XYZ file of C-alpha atoms in Angstrom:
706
model
C 35.088 73.837 -43.217
C 37.855 74.534 -45.659
C 39.766 71.702 -44.098
C 36.903 69.310 -44.729
C 36.514 70.448 -48.333
C 40.250 70.126 -48.750
C 40.092 66.576 -47.419
C 37.451 65.675 -49.977
C 39.509 67.166 -52.804
C 42.499 65.215 -51.542
C 40.417 62.057 -51.666
C 39.515 62.696 -55.309
C 43.184 63.316 -56.142
C 44.107 60.077 -54.413
C 41.535 58.149 -56.425
C 42.816 59.715 -59.641
C 46.284 58.527 -58.694
C 44.947 55.024 -58.082
C 43.551 54.920 -61.609
C 47.102 55.034 -62.924
C 48.761 52.950 -60.179
C 48.688 49.196 -59.677
C 47.032 47.904 -56.517
C 49.013 45.811 -54.035
C 48.633 42.107 -54.794
C 46.772 39.841 -52.410
C 48.618 37.692 -49.902
C 49.212 34.601 -51.986
C 46.884 31.852 -50.844
C 47.126 28.494 -52.639
C 43.465 28.684 -53.694
C 40.871 31.372 -53.026
C 38.537 28.691 -51.640
C 39.440 26.144 -49.013
C 38.482 22.468 -49.019
C 39.646 20.315 -46.103
C 41.065 17.772 -46.512
C 42.794 19.018 -49.628
C 41.427 17.184 -52.683
C 43.637 14.981 -54.811
C 43.023 17.267 -57.785
C 41.131 20.541 -57.936
C 40.978 23.343 -60.471
C 39.048 26.602 -60.607
C 38.881 28.192 -64.031
C 40.180 31.711 -64.521
C 38.694 34.238 -64.203
C 37.217 32.954 -60.944
C 33.436 32.877 -61.022
C 30.747 32.222 -58.436
C 27.021 31.648 -58.751
C 24.260 32.499 -56.329
C 22.533 29.548 -54.680
C 18.767 29.588 -54.963
C 16.722 29.748 -51.768
C 14.966 26.620 -53.043
C 18.240 24.770 -53.661
C 18.040 20.986 -53.398
C 20.110 17.921 -54.181
C 18.802 15.553 -56.842
C 19.731 12.088 -55.570
C 18.817 8.698 -57.004
C 16.405 6.617 -54.967
C 17.507 3.254 -53.655
C 19.824 4.258 -50.808
C 18.171 5.745 -47.734
C 21.484 6.907 -46.294
C 22.330 8.878 -49.425
C 18.873 10.452 -49.528
C 19.335 11.521 -45.915
C 22.717 13.031 -46.761
C 21.241 14.867 -49.761
C 18.579 16.513 -47.600
C 21.100 17.353 -44.894
C 23.587 19.034 -47.221
C 20.887 21.006 -49.017
C 19.754 22.373 -45.665
C 23.340 23.046 -44.569
C 24.120 25.007 -47.718
C 21.215 27.367 -47.112
C 21.607 27.650 -43.343
C 25.367 27.992 -42.988
C 26.576 31.572 -42.789
C 30.265 30.969 -43.247
C 32.004 34.252 -44.086
C 35.677 34.039 -44.988
C 37.659 36.938 -43.563
C 39.784 36.971 -46.705
C 37.177 36.569 -49.380
C 37.649 35.087 -52.847
C 37.954 37.644 -55.632
C 35.211 36.528 -57.988
C 32.740 37.647 -60.569
C 29.167 36.667 -59.716
C 27.733 35.041 -62.807
C 24.296 35.727 -64.190
C 23.914 32.117 -65.323
C 22.911 29.075 -63.334
C 20.967 25.844 -63.166
C 17.434 26.487 -61.971
C 15.092 29.426 -62.009
C 16.387 32.715 -60.673
C 14.692 35.415 -58.688
C 13.500 38.454 -60.554
C 16.171 41.074 -60.874
C 18.890 38.831 -59.484
C 19.771 36.748 -62.500
C 19.634 32.976 -62.664
C 20.734 30.979 -59.624
C 21.991 27.480 -58.963
C 18.873 25.548 -58.070
C 20.164 22.018 -57.641
C 23.119 19.653 -57.493
C 22.815 16.294 -59.241
C 24.248 13.063 -57.831
C 25.154 10.274 -60.263
C 26.047 6.990 -58.527
C 27.040 3.751 -60.251
C 26.397 1.312 -57.385
C 23.819 2.372 -54.822
C 23.982 -0.936 -52.980
C 27.707 -1.145 -52.186
C 27.832 -1.660 -48.403
C 29.718 0.648 -46.079
C 32.697 -1.529 -45.251
C 36.464 -1.457 -45.119
C 37.905 -0.670 -48.544
C 34.692 0.613 -50.128
C 35.255 2.998 -53.042
C 35.034 6.584 -51.733
C 36.216 8.315 -54.902
C 34.153 11.010 -56.552
C 34.286 13.742 -59.158
C 32.631 17.123 -58.705
C 32.004 19.562 -61.528
C 30.387 22.975 -61.303
C 30.286 24.315 -64.832
C 31.386 27.860 -65.652
C 28.532 30.307 -65.167
C 26.971 27.738 -62.832
C 25.045 26.093 -65.662
C 25.056 22.750 -63.831
C 26.596 21.061 -60.813
C 27.182 17.311 -60.629
C 28.800 14.822 -58.279
C 29.702 11.529 -59.927
C 30.703 8.591 -57.738
C 30.985 4.824 -57.827
C 29.160 4.429 -54.498
C 26.844 6.358 -52.218
C 29.739 6.804 -49.798
C 31.869 8.510 -52.421
C 28.914 10.737 -53.288
C 28.761 11.806 -49.634
C 32.402 12.883 -49.788
C 31.548 14.929 -52.872
C 28.639 16.569 -51.062
C 30.974 17.659 -48.281
C 33.411 19.154 -50.781
C 30.569 21.005 -52.500
C 29.478 22.484 -49.157
C 32.981 23.809 -48.525
C 33.020 25.590 -51.894
C 30.178 27.831 -50.711
C 30.189 30.967 -48.588
C 27.797 33.688 -47.502
C 28.133 36.994 -49.325
C 26.695 39.889 -47.372
C 26.875 42.229 -50.357
C 24.810 39.870 -52.483
C 22.653 38.763 -49.537
C 23.076 35.253 -50.858
C 25.047 32.054 -50.600
C 27.653 31.892 -53.354
C 29.331 28.769 -54.640
C 32.421 28.643 -56.818
C 31.705 27.990 -60.506
C 34.034 26.553 -63.122
C 35.368 24.060 -60.579
C 36.540 20.529 -61.295
C 37.493 18.127 -58.481
C 38.717 14.551 -58.822
C 39.296 13.008 -55.448
C 39.966 9.758 -53.630
C 41.595 8.811 -50.302
C 45.128 7.517 -49.916
C 44.109 5.174 -47.095
C 40.823 3.305 -46.596
C 40.914 3.562 -42.775
C 40.862 7.102 -41.336
C 39.620 6.929 -37.803
C 39.118 8.437 -34.387
C 39.072 6.342 -31.213
C 36.966 7.655 -28.323
C 37.207 6.091 -24.863
C 33.825 6.010 -23.086
C 34.941 3.451 -20.503
C 36.904 5.923 -18.392
C 34.549 8.852 -18.968
C 30.914 8.638 -19.985
C 29.932 10.923 -22.858
C 26.285 11.727 -23.602
C 24.978 10.492 -26.928
C 24.808 14.073 -28.214
C 28.586 14.437 -27.817
C 29.186 11.225 -29.734
C 26.878 12.333 -32.540
C 28.571 15.733 -32.788
C 31.952 14.012 -32.941
C 30.809 11.711 -35.744
C 29.340 14.661 -37.643
C 32.674 16.479 -37.411
C 34.446 13.328 -38.581
C 32.295 13.192 -41.703
C 33.050 16.857 -42.413
C 36.751 15.918 -42.309
C 36.135 12.854 -44.526
C 37.093 10.491 -41.702
C 35.283 7.185 -41.989
C 35.854 5.064 -38.855
C 34.543 5.820 -35.370
C 36.445 3.372 -33.157
C 34.309 3.213 -30.040
C 36.355 2.030 -27.050
C 33.171 1.354 -25.120
C 34.307 -0.422 -21.959
C 37.341 -0.429 -19.693
C 38.299 -1.222 -16.110
C 36.616 1.934 -14.876
C 33.127 1.269 -16.268
C 30.993 -0.983 -18.467
C 28.410 1.460 -19.878
C 26.907 -0.732 -22.634
C 23.587 -2.462 -21.990
C 23.589 -5.952 -23.506
C 20.411 -8.060 -23.755
C 22.164 -11.317 -22.846
C 24.298 -9.840 -20.057
C 22.322 -6.984 -18.451
C 24.205 -7.252 -15.142
C 27.440 -6.023 -16.734
C 26.038 -2.509 -17.251
C 23.757 -2.567 -14.212
C 26.677 -3.188 -11.874
C 29.590 -1.975 -13.968
C 28.477 1.450 -15.219
C 28.883 4.762 -13.402
C 25.120 4.980 -12.851
C 21.657 4.821 -14.366
C 22.128 7.927 -16.473
C 25.510 6.818 -17.760
C 24.666 3.828 -19.915
C 24.184 3.308 -23.623
C 20.945 1.502 -24.374
C 20.210 -0.664 -27.387
C 18.254 2.258 -28.848
C 21.210 4.587 -28.236
C 23.480 2.269 -30.181
C 21.025 2.003 -33.065
C 20.755 5.798 -33.181
C 24.536 6.241 -33.208
C 25.112 3.571 -35.854
C 22.379 4.927 -38.147
C 23.553 8.518 -37.641
C 27.056 7.448 -38.631
C 25.836 5.461 -41.648
C 24.031 8.551 -42.914
C 27.440 10.226 -42.955
C 29.484 7.373 -44.387
C 31.162 6.639 -41.050
C 31.647 3.079 -39.828
C 31.284 2.362 -36.101
C 33.788 -0.229 -34.870
C 33.046 -1.442 -31.318
C 35.809 -2.366 -28.892
C 35.249 -4.557 -25.834
C 38.733 -4.755 -24.343
C 39.588 -8.199 -22.929
C 41.087 -9.995 -21.050
C 42.841 -6.978 -19.496
C 41.094 -3.733 -18.550
C 38.084 -5.643 -17.187
C 37.794 -4.609 -13.525
C 34.302 -3.275 -14.309
C 33.124 -6.846 -14.984
C 33.668 -7.783 -11.342
C 30.430 -6.189 -10.151
C 28.449 -8.749 -12.130
C 30.947 -11.628 -12.066
C 33.499 -11.315 -9.263
C 34.546 -14.933 -9.719
C 35.750 -14.232 -13.275
C 38.050 -11.289 -12.533
C 41.526 -11.664 -11.056
C 42.847 -9.037 -8.588
C 39.594 -7.065 -8.714
C 39.351 -4.359 -6.080
C 43.044 -4.491 -5.207
C 45.149 -1.343 -5.078
C 46.774 -1.156 -8.485
C 50.351 -0.402 -7.315
C 51.223 -2.351 -4.154
C 54.785 -1.019 -4.091
C 55.381 2.369 -5.699
C 59.104 1.651 -5.853
C 58.556 -1.597 -7.786
C 56.775 -0.811 -11.050
C 56.991 -4.411 -12.374
C 54.876 -5.557 -9.406
C 51.894 -3.407 -10.462
C 48.507 -5.067 -10.877
C 47.392 -2.758 -13.701
C 48.757 -0.102 -16.034
C 46.738 2.506 -14.129
C 44.211 2.623 -11.267
C 41.453 0.061 -11.737
C 42.967 -3.408 -11.377
C 41.231 -6.448 -12.816
C 41.685 -9.006 -15.616
C 39.495 -11.874 -16.775
C 40.690 -15.265 -15.567
C 41.111 -17.607 -18.553
C 41.033 -20.650 -16.243
C 37.395 -20.073 -15.276
C 35.060 -21.960 -17.666
C 32.270 -19.416 -17.203
C 34.556 -16.732 -18.664
C 33.942 -18.160 -22.129
C 30.183 -18.418 -21.692
C 29.992 -14.733 -20.780
C 32.423 -13.802 -23.558
C 30.319 -15.670 -26.109
C 27.210 -13.763 -25.028
C 29.057 -10.450 -25.192
C 30.468 -11.116 -28.674
C 27.086 -12.249 -30.006
C 25.256 -9.220 -28.603
C 27.848 -6.687 -29.726
C 28.065 -8.061 -33.263
C 24.262 -7.986 -33.443
C 24.173 -4.335 -32.389
C 27.060 -3.203 -34.598
C 26.895 -4.284 -38.265
C 30.471 -3.340 -39.148
C 32.841 -6.041 -40.339
C 35.447 -5.242 -37.660
C 35.279 -6.290 -33.999
C 37.987 -4.812 -31.792
C 38.896 -7.256 -29.006
C 41.552 -5.123 -27.276
C 44.065 -7.534 -25.675
C 46.422 -4.742 -24.618
C 48.326 -4.278 -21.367
C 47.730 -7.714 -19.865
C 49.611 -7.150 -16.609
C 51.614 -10.090 -15.182
C 51.227 -8.864 -11.593
C 47.443 -9.287 -11.651
C 47.433 -12.878 -12.873
C 50.385 -13.714 -10.639
C 48.317 -12.600 -7.641
C 45.423 -14.980 -8.419
C 45.600 -18.260 -6.411
C 44.161 -20.405 -9.220
C 46.650 -19.000 -11.699
C 49.474 -19.480 -9.201
C 48.640 -23.191 -9.137
C 48.549 -23.235 -12.954
C 51.998 -21.652 -13.107
C 53.330 -24.086 -10.522
C 52.331 -26.937 -12.845
C 54.499 -25.481 -15.602
C 52.095 -23.097 -17.283
C 53.124 -19.653 -18.516
C 51.306 -16.357 -18.705
C 51.717 -16.276 -22.482
C 50.080 -19.702 -22.793
C 47.304 -18.445 -20.532
C 46.686 -15.462 -22.833
C 46.795 -17.752 -25.853
C 44.180 -19.976 -24.223
C 41.861 -16.974 -23.920
C 42.528 -15.498 -27.376
C 42.417 -18.956 -28.957
C 38.866 -19.349 -27.660
C 37.602 -15.809 -28.334
C 39.067 -15.355 -31.825
C 37.031 -18.159 -33.473
C 33.870 -16.743 -31.881
C 34.586 -13.379 -33.501
C 35.353 -14.917 -36.880
C 32.222 -17.082 -36.698
C 30.209 -13.863 -36.622
C 31.753 -12.912 -39.984
C 34.043 -10.329 -38.418
C 37.689 -9.418 -38.763
C 39.276 -9.349 -35.310
C 41.266 -6.236 -34.409
C 43.731 -6.260 -31.500
C 46.175 -3.801 -30.043
C 49.768 -4.685 -30.941
C 50.506 -6.004 -27.430
C 48.851 -9.331 -28.180
C 51.772 -10.186 -30.477
C 54.591 -7.835 -29.462
C 54.438 -7.558 -25.668
C 57.658 -8.963 -24.241
C 56.118 -10.481 -21.099
C 52.717 -11.812 -22.227
C 51.929 -12.561 -25.880
C 50.450 -15.135 -28.246
C 51.820 -16.977 -31.255
C 50.663 -16.178 -34.768
C 48.675 -19.417 -34.877
C 46.152 -17.927 -32.417
C 45.559 -14.853 -34.587
C 45.875 -15.807 -38.275
C 46.785 -12.770 -40.421
C 43.930 -13.389 -42.841
C 41.350 -12.765 -40.082
C 43.336 -10.289 -37.975
C 44.367 -6.641 -38.008
C 46.775 -5.246 -35.420
C 46.694 -1.660 -34.162
C 50.062 -0.123 -33.284
C 50.663 2.420 -30.544
C 54.233 1.966 -29.255
C 57.686 2.770 -30.627
C 56.614 4.848 -33.610
C 57.208 3.171 -36.946
C 59.297 0.349 -35.491
C 56.325 -1.683 -34.287
C 54.439 -1.008 -37.506
C 57.386 -2.509 -39.337
C 57.410 -5.586 -37.090
C 53.696 -6.145 -37.625
C 53.641 -5.868 -41.409
C 56.762 -7.998 -41.735
C 54.887 -10.687 -39.821
C 52.212 -10.507 -42.527
C 49.545 -8.577 -40.608
C 47.582 -5.572 -41.749
C 48.184 -2.555 -39.527
C 46.183 0.391 -38.226
C 48.640 3.027 -37.002
C 47.987 4.965 -33.782
C 51.501 5.865 -32.696
C 51.417 7.415 -29.219
C 54.298 9.634 -30.307
C 52.079 11.299 -32.908
C 48.413 10.284 -32.681
C 47.610 10.153 -28.932
C 45.568 13.281 -28.297
C 45.502 12.871 -24.499
C 49.257 13.326 -24.072
C 50.874 16.350 -22.485
C 48.318 17.257 -19.816
C 50.216 15.902 -16.835
C 49.431 12.811 -14.784
C 46.161 12.156 -12.979
C 47.732 10.033 -10.233
C 47.780 11.739 -6.857
C 50.565 12.289 -4.264
C 53.394 11.837 -6.758
C 56.539 13.198 -5.114
C 58.132 13.879 -8.491
C 56.008 17.019 -8.734
C 57.759 18.380 -5.635
C 60.994 18.875 -7.550
C 61.047 22.469 -8.874
C 64.181 21.899 -10.917
C 62.469 20.150 -13.789
C 59.066 19.633 -15.321
C 59.031 15.923 -14.590
C 61.687 15.283 -17.225
C 60.027 17.816 -19.599
C 56.968 15.564 -19.989
C 54.989 17.334 -17.285
C 54.146 13.976 -15.755
C 52.436 12.660 -18.871
C 53.904 9.288 -19.842
C 53.548 10.176 -23.502
C 54.257 13.902 -23.214
C 54.751 16.418 -24.558
C 51.469 17.569 -26.072
C 50.949 16.418 -29.664
C 50.471 19.595 -31.663
C 48.533 19.583 -34.916
C 51.850 19.969 -36.729
C 53.126 16.813 -35.036
C 49.987 14.948 -36.065
C 50.124 16.303 -39.620
C 53.773 15.392 -40.001
C 53.453 11.663 -39.413
C 53.772 9.298 -42.356
C 52.060 6.088 -41.241
C 54.002 4.030 -43.794
C 57.290 5.884 -43.374
C 60.388 3.703 -43.632
C 58.537 0.752 -45.153
C 59.086 -0.880 -48.512
C 56.311 -0.567 -51.071
C 55.249 -4.147 -50.369
C 55.180 -3.558 -46.606
C 53.338 -0.255 -46.986
C 50.460 -2.016 -48.743
C 49.623 -3.713 -45.434
C 49.138 -0.357 -43.670
C 45.408 0.235 -44.021
C 45.454 3.655 -42.371
C 45.493 5.247 -38.957
C 43.525 6.540 -36.006
C 43.990 9.374 -33.579
C 43.218 8.172 -30.060
C 41.290 10.153 -27.455
C 41.844 8.434 -24.119
C 39.776 10.159 -21.480
C 41.456 10.023 -18.076
C 41.465 13.833 -18.182
C 38.725 14.555 -20.710
C 34.974 14.923 -20.405
C 32.193 16.525 -22.427
C 33.236 20.026 -21.370
C 36.573 19.835 -23.192
C 36.112 17.021 -25.720
C 35.847 19.117 -28.884
C 38.906 21.227 -28.158
C 41.055 18.206 -27.345
C 40.099 16.457 -30.585
C 39.688 19.265 -33.125
C 41.365 20.508 -35.210
C 44.231 18.114 -34.435
C 42.205 15.190 -35.773
C 41.678 17.269 -38.925
C 45.441 17.214 -39.436
C 45.467 13.426 -39.548
C 42.370 13.438 -41.747
C 44.192 15.345 -44.488
C 47.427 13.392 -44.131
C 45.534 10.130 -44.676
C 43.229 11.485 -47.391
C 45.570 13.337 -49.747
C 48.909 13.320 -47.940
C 50.959 15.941 -46.146
C 53.274 16.861 -49.033
C 53.020 19.072 -52.070
C 53.665 18.028 -55.658
C 57.431 18.301 -55.131
C 57.358 15.954 -52.147
C 57.885 18.618 -49.491
C 55.776 18.968 -46.345
C 53.228 21.728 -46.851
C 53.197 23.217 -43.348
C 52.700 26.900 -44.153
C 49.934 26.353 -46.672
C 48.268 23.841 -44.352
C 48.458 26.312 -41.460
C 46.485 28.947 -43.347
C 43.911 26.434 -44.525
C 43.520 24.666 -41.167
C 43.043 27.998 -39.407
C 40.248 28.799 -41.835
C 38.757 25.290 -41.618
C 38.709 25.462 -37.828
C 36.716 28.693 -38.131
C 34.184 26.917 -40.327
C 33.915 23.957 -37.933
C 33.181 26.323 -35.056
C 30.368 27.788 -37.129
C 28.999 24.269 -37.491
C 28.866 23.798 -33.736
C 32.220 22.103 -33.087
C 34.150 23.802 -30.283
C 37.540 23.338 -31.924
C 40.521 25.048 -30.345
C 42.255 27.870 -32.268
C 45.695 27.325 -33.744
C 46.482 30.968 -34.575
C 45.325 34.452 -33.575
C 42.472 35.857 -35.620
C 44.958 38.381 -37.026
C 46.737 35.538 -38.824
C 43.545 34.142 -40.307
C 42.834 37.552 -41.780
C 46.316 37.668 -43.348
C 47.220 34.284 -44.866
C 50.959 33.758 -45.051
C 51.853 36.696 -42.810
C 52.401 34.537 -39.719
C 54.909 32.183 -41.330
C 58.445 31.900 -40.005
C 59.816 32.331 -43.532
C 57.948 34.270 -46.152
C 56.731 32.201 -49.074
C 58.131 32.891 -52.512
C 55.697 33.422 -55.331
C 55.621 30.966 -58.186
C 55.389 31.892 -61.836
C 51.602 31.625 -61.588
C 51.449 34.073 -58.700
C 50.377 31.339 -56.311
C 52.424 30.469 -53.229
C 54.766 27.511 -53.129
C 52.307 25.438 -51.073
C 54.172 26.200 -47.933
C 57.364 24.377 -48.729
C 59.520 27.388 -47.977
C 58.179 27.499 -44.455
C 60.008 24.266 -43.775
C 63.717 24.930 -43.543
C 66.209 22.800 -45.389
C 69.689 21.608 -44.670
C 72.550 22.404 -46.977
C 71.558 19.671 -49.407
C 68.011 20.893 -49.807
C 66.589 17.923 -47.935
C 63.483 18.310 -45.824
C 64.183 18.705 -42.131
C 60.644 18.368 -40.851
C 59.590 16.306 -37.885
C 59.693 12.549 -38.077
C 60.558 9.318 -36.335
C 64.272 9.635 -36.970
C 66.859 11.075 -34.600
C 69.247 13.975 -35.075
C 66.795 16.495 -33.622
C 69.375 18.924 -32.227
C 71.397 19.099 -35.422
C 68.216 19.389 -37.438
C 67.038 22.320 -35.316
C 70.395 24.064 -35.734
C 70.231 23.653 -39.512
C 66.631 24.812 -39.549
C 67.398 27.912 -37.497
C 70.376 28.793 -39.676
C 68.372 28.317 -42.856
C 65.517 30.420 -41.509
C 67.902 33.211 -40.545
C 69.570 33.069 -43.960
C 66.241 33.288 -45.783
C 65.022 36.079 -43.539
C 68.200 38.000 -44.352
C 67.739 37.412 -48.072
C 64.129 38.549 -47.860
C 65.093 41.740 -46.050
C 67.848 42.469 -48.571
C 65.447 42.022 -51.460
C 63.173 44.725 -50.125
C 59.379 44.757 -50.005
C 57.361 42.657 -52.417
C 53.849 42.848 -53.690
C 51.465 40.712 -51.734
C 52.167 41.782 -48.157
C 48.730 43.250 -47.787
C 45.436 42.692 -49.555
C 43.706 45.898 -50.601
C 40.202 45.725 -49.134
C 37.742 47.722 -51.203
C 34.260 48.357 -49.832
C 31.696 45.746 -50.723
C 30.612 43.816 -47.661
C 31.703 40.254 -47.033
C 32.374 39.235 -50.617
C 34.957 40.597 -53.009
C 34.363 43.097 -55.746
C 32.366 41.576 -58.597
C 32.989 44.237 -61.230
C 35.082 43.355 -64.258
C 37.779 45.891 -65.153
C 37.965 47.185 -68.744
C 41.041 45.049 -69.276
C 39.003 41.962 -68.452
C 40.895 41.288 -65.246
C 39.268 41.498 -61.844
C 39.924 43.772 -58.947
C 41.592 42.094 -56.013
C 43.491 39.494 -58.053
C 47.096 40.417 -58.706
C 47.935 43.961 -59.887
C 44.900 45.595 -61.482
C 43.583 49.079 -62.075
C 40.469 50.176 -60.139
C 37.449 50.909 -62.306
C 35.491 54.166 -62.347
C 32.624 52.264 -60.727
C 34.873 51.620 -57.754
C 35.902 55.273 -57.633
C 32.262 56.316 -57.734
C 31.471 53.903 -54.924
C 34.199 55.295 -52.683
C 33.145 58.864 -53.478
C 29.527 58.005 -52.693
C 30.558 56.532 -49.362
C 32.518 59.676 -48.502
C 29.594 61.899 -49.518
C 27.271 59.868 -47.317
C 29.663 60.245 -44.408
C 29.853 64.025 -44.937
C 26.067 64.157 -45.065
C 25.908 62.411 -41.705
C 28.395 64.954 -40.347
C 26.242 67.833 -41.559
C 28.977 69.178 -43.837
C 27.341 68.700 -47.239
C 27.061 71.865 -49.267
C 29.607 73.719 -47.178
């Protein structure tokens, strides 16, 4: 008993000591709240304040845009339903002020968010203004999103939702107050390509993917609908294509499915760009029209030792025959139906990987070649007929880069005029992007070296003897032609306009991560896409560098770990990028410890990226010199680690966690500074709270009064 009394006395002595001793500083996070992608400009007035959100919270939106009204209702419901609890909570004072009536005894609460939009009728199209400003006044007196268009207002709504969190102590949703955000994207095209030709995905998976895209401020869902393996899209004018080309009755997208997906995306400011890949990748057309498809049904690789003789880039051989007149009748029907179903101004026509072996094996094409024809002229005949059909439907035609850059089969620029054409790159990193923009074309960047999310999972081809060699991992690629796996850091690192002049860079409209699905289905889709696609989303929205021009890896790691946690809470099965221990201790899992700036805020992660002797960034990129760069990076990291150790411990290694549930202490210290922010003295209220907790514990133990 004496021991227990002595322990309680010791506790009081400890608390007395704390009254005269500074608390350890928090681990320095760049901002106590996390918005992904990082806004162009964001400030949160000191001292940090938060306001309770009323249980009757709503968004006041102007009438005149049904999609914006839908978004307003959705975000109001999300704010009240989401129970996001940051493990490292913002240190804030909960204000007694707010817009809207407050509950008795709880002080005023934020009752509404106002949307002010200049042009409610601006269509969702490439290049639409997505800028916005968000202001939540100090004390939560008012909250407003101002935007030029409804689509910019939607981006502001998403940012507002990420400024809120659930506070268990307050039993309320809190939102940061005294916040000012001014934001706009760097690139107008920030997309995700999903392949439903190789693997069918239920509509629910597509909708969840689009919803996650909107949360990441991505605005283009590139739907690679068909491929050699299946034709899952039902078309009114060509019903046989899906009837005989899909995987089965339950694996088709109906007209109503498409309308649902397009409208769902519009309500989130996401464009849906359809792709019907032609003339290659069309084996699935042969069920309905065998006479139109060359080499259909043939084994794709007649001679495994002779790769140039292949009939297709992968299993599923078949290409449309441009010499068959009916090819163009069917193509016209397909283009008309697809452009009627999908209102977007882009139509992706594919035109990649046209394989010489397939056309060379077709008797009619053999006769054409014998008369002096060439495969490139044959492709130009097809594209020259299809391109005007696309343009006549008031669409910009998008093609994969192969149509112009493939060495064996390509077209001349006259068949694809730059003013009506965009080319999508995927080979040779920035080199092909440079070739495309120098030819005068706009470019969408999907470099396989950075943005292909399917890479690094081995090959799906069977009986490959290369796997029998235990001495190597298939040349370190694990059998994946584009291996190794593209980590989120690799995705985040890529500069889509890197190495271009300012004039050339203006032709880069943005980028897309690509989810090819040879080894992906609904069971693993979310984890393969997220949060790696989030990395590209930020790089294309606000960039991947801090104000000094350095890559912000460490700061981005902490924020992406937290953002992934929030996405999971919203129903997206995103894969983790760090242990939970790291999320609870921002900055503690870095290779090199961040130095504190004069403001007490970290250096945005720049120190986590090692430098060479000249102070130049040595992050990942398209350039060579990897081995030397790694040696310099390792040496610099070791040098900094040594300097850190020599300097001794610093404040900020550990955040003092005072009792108070899932939100930080809201009491203001006599000095006017808040507990949990820098070095502050605990108040007597905090001492009393700890003592009360200890007394309650002793009461439970039956030791009170002893």
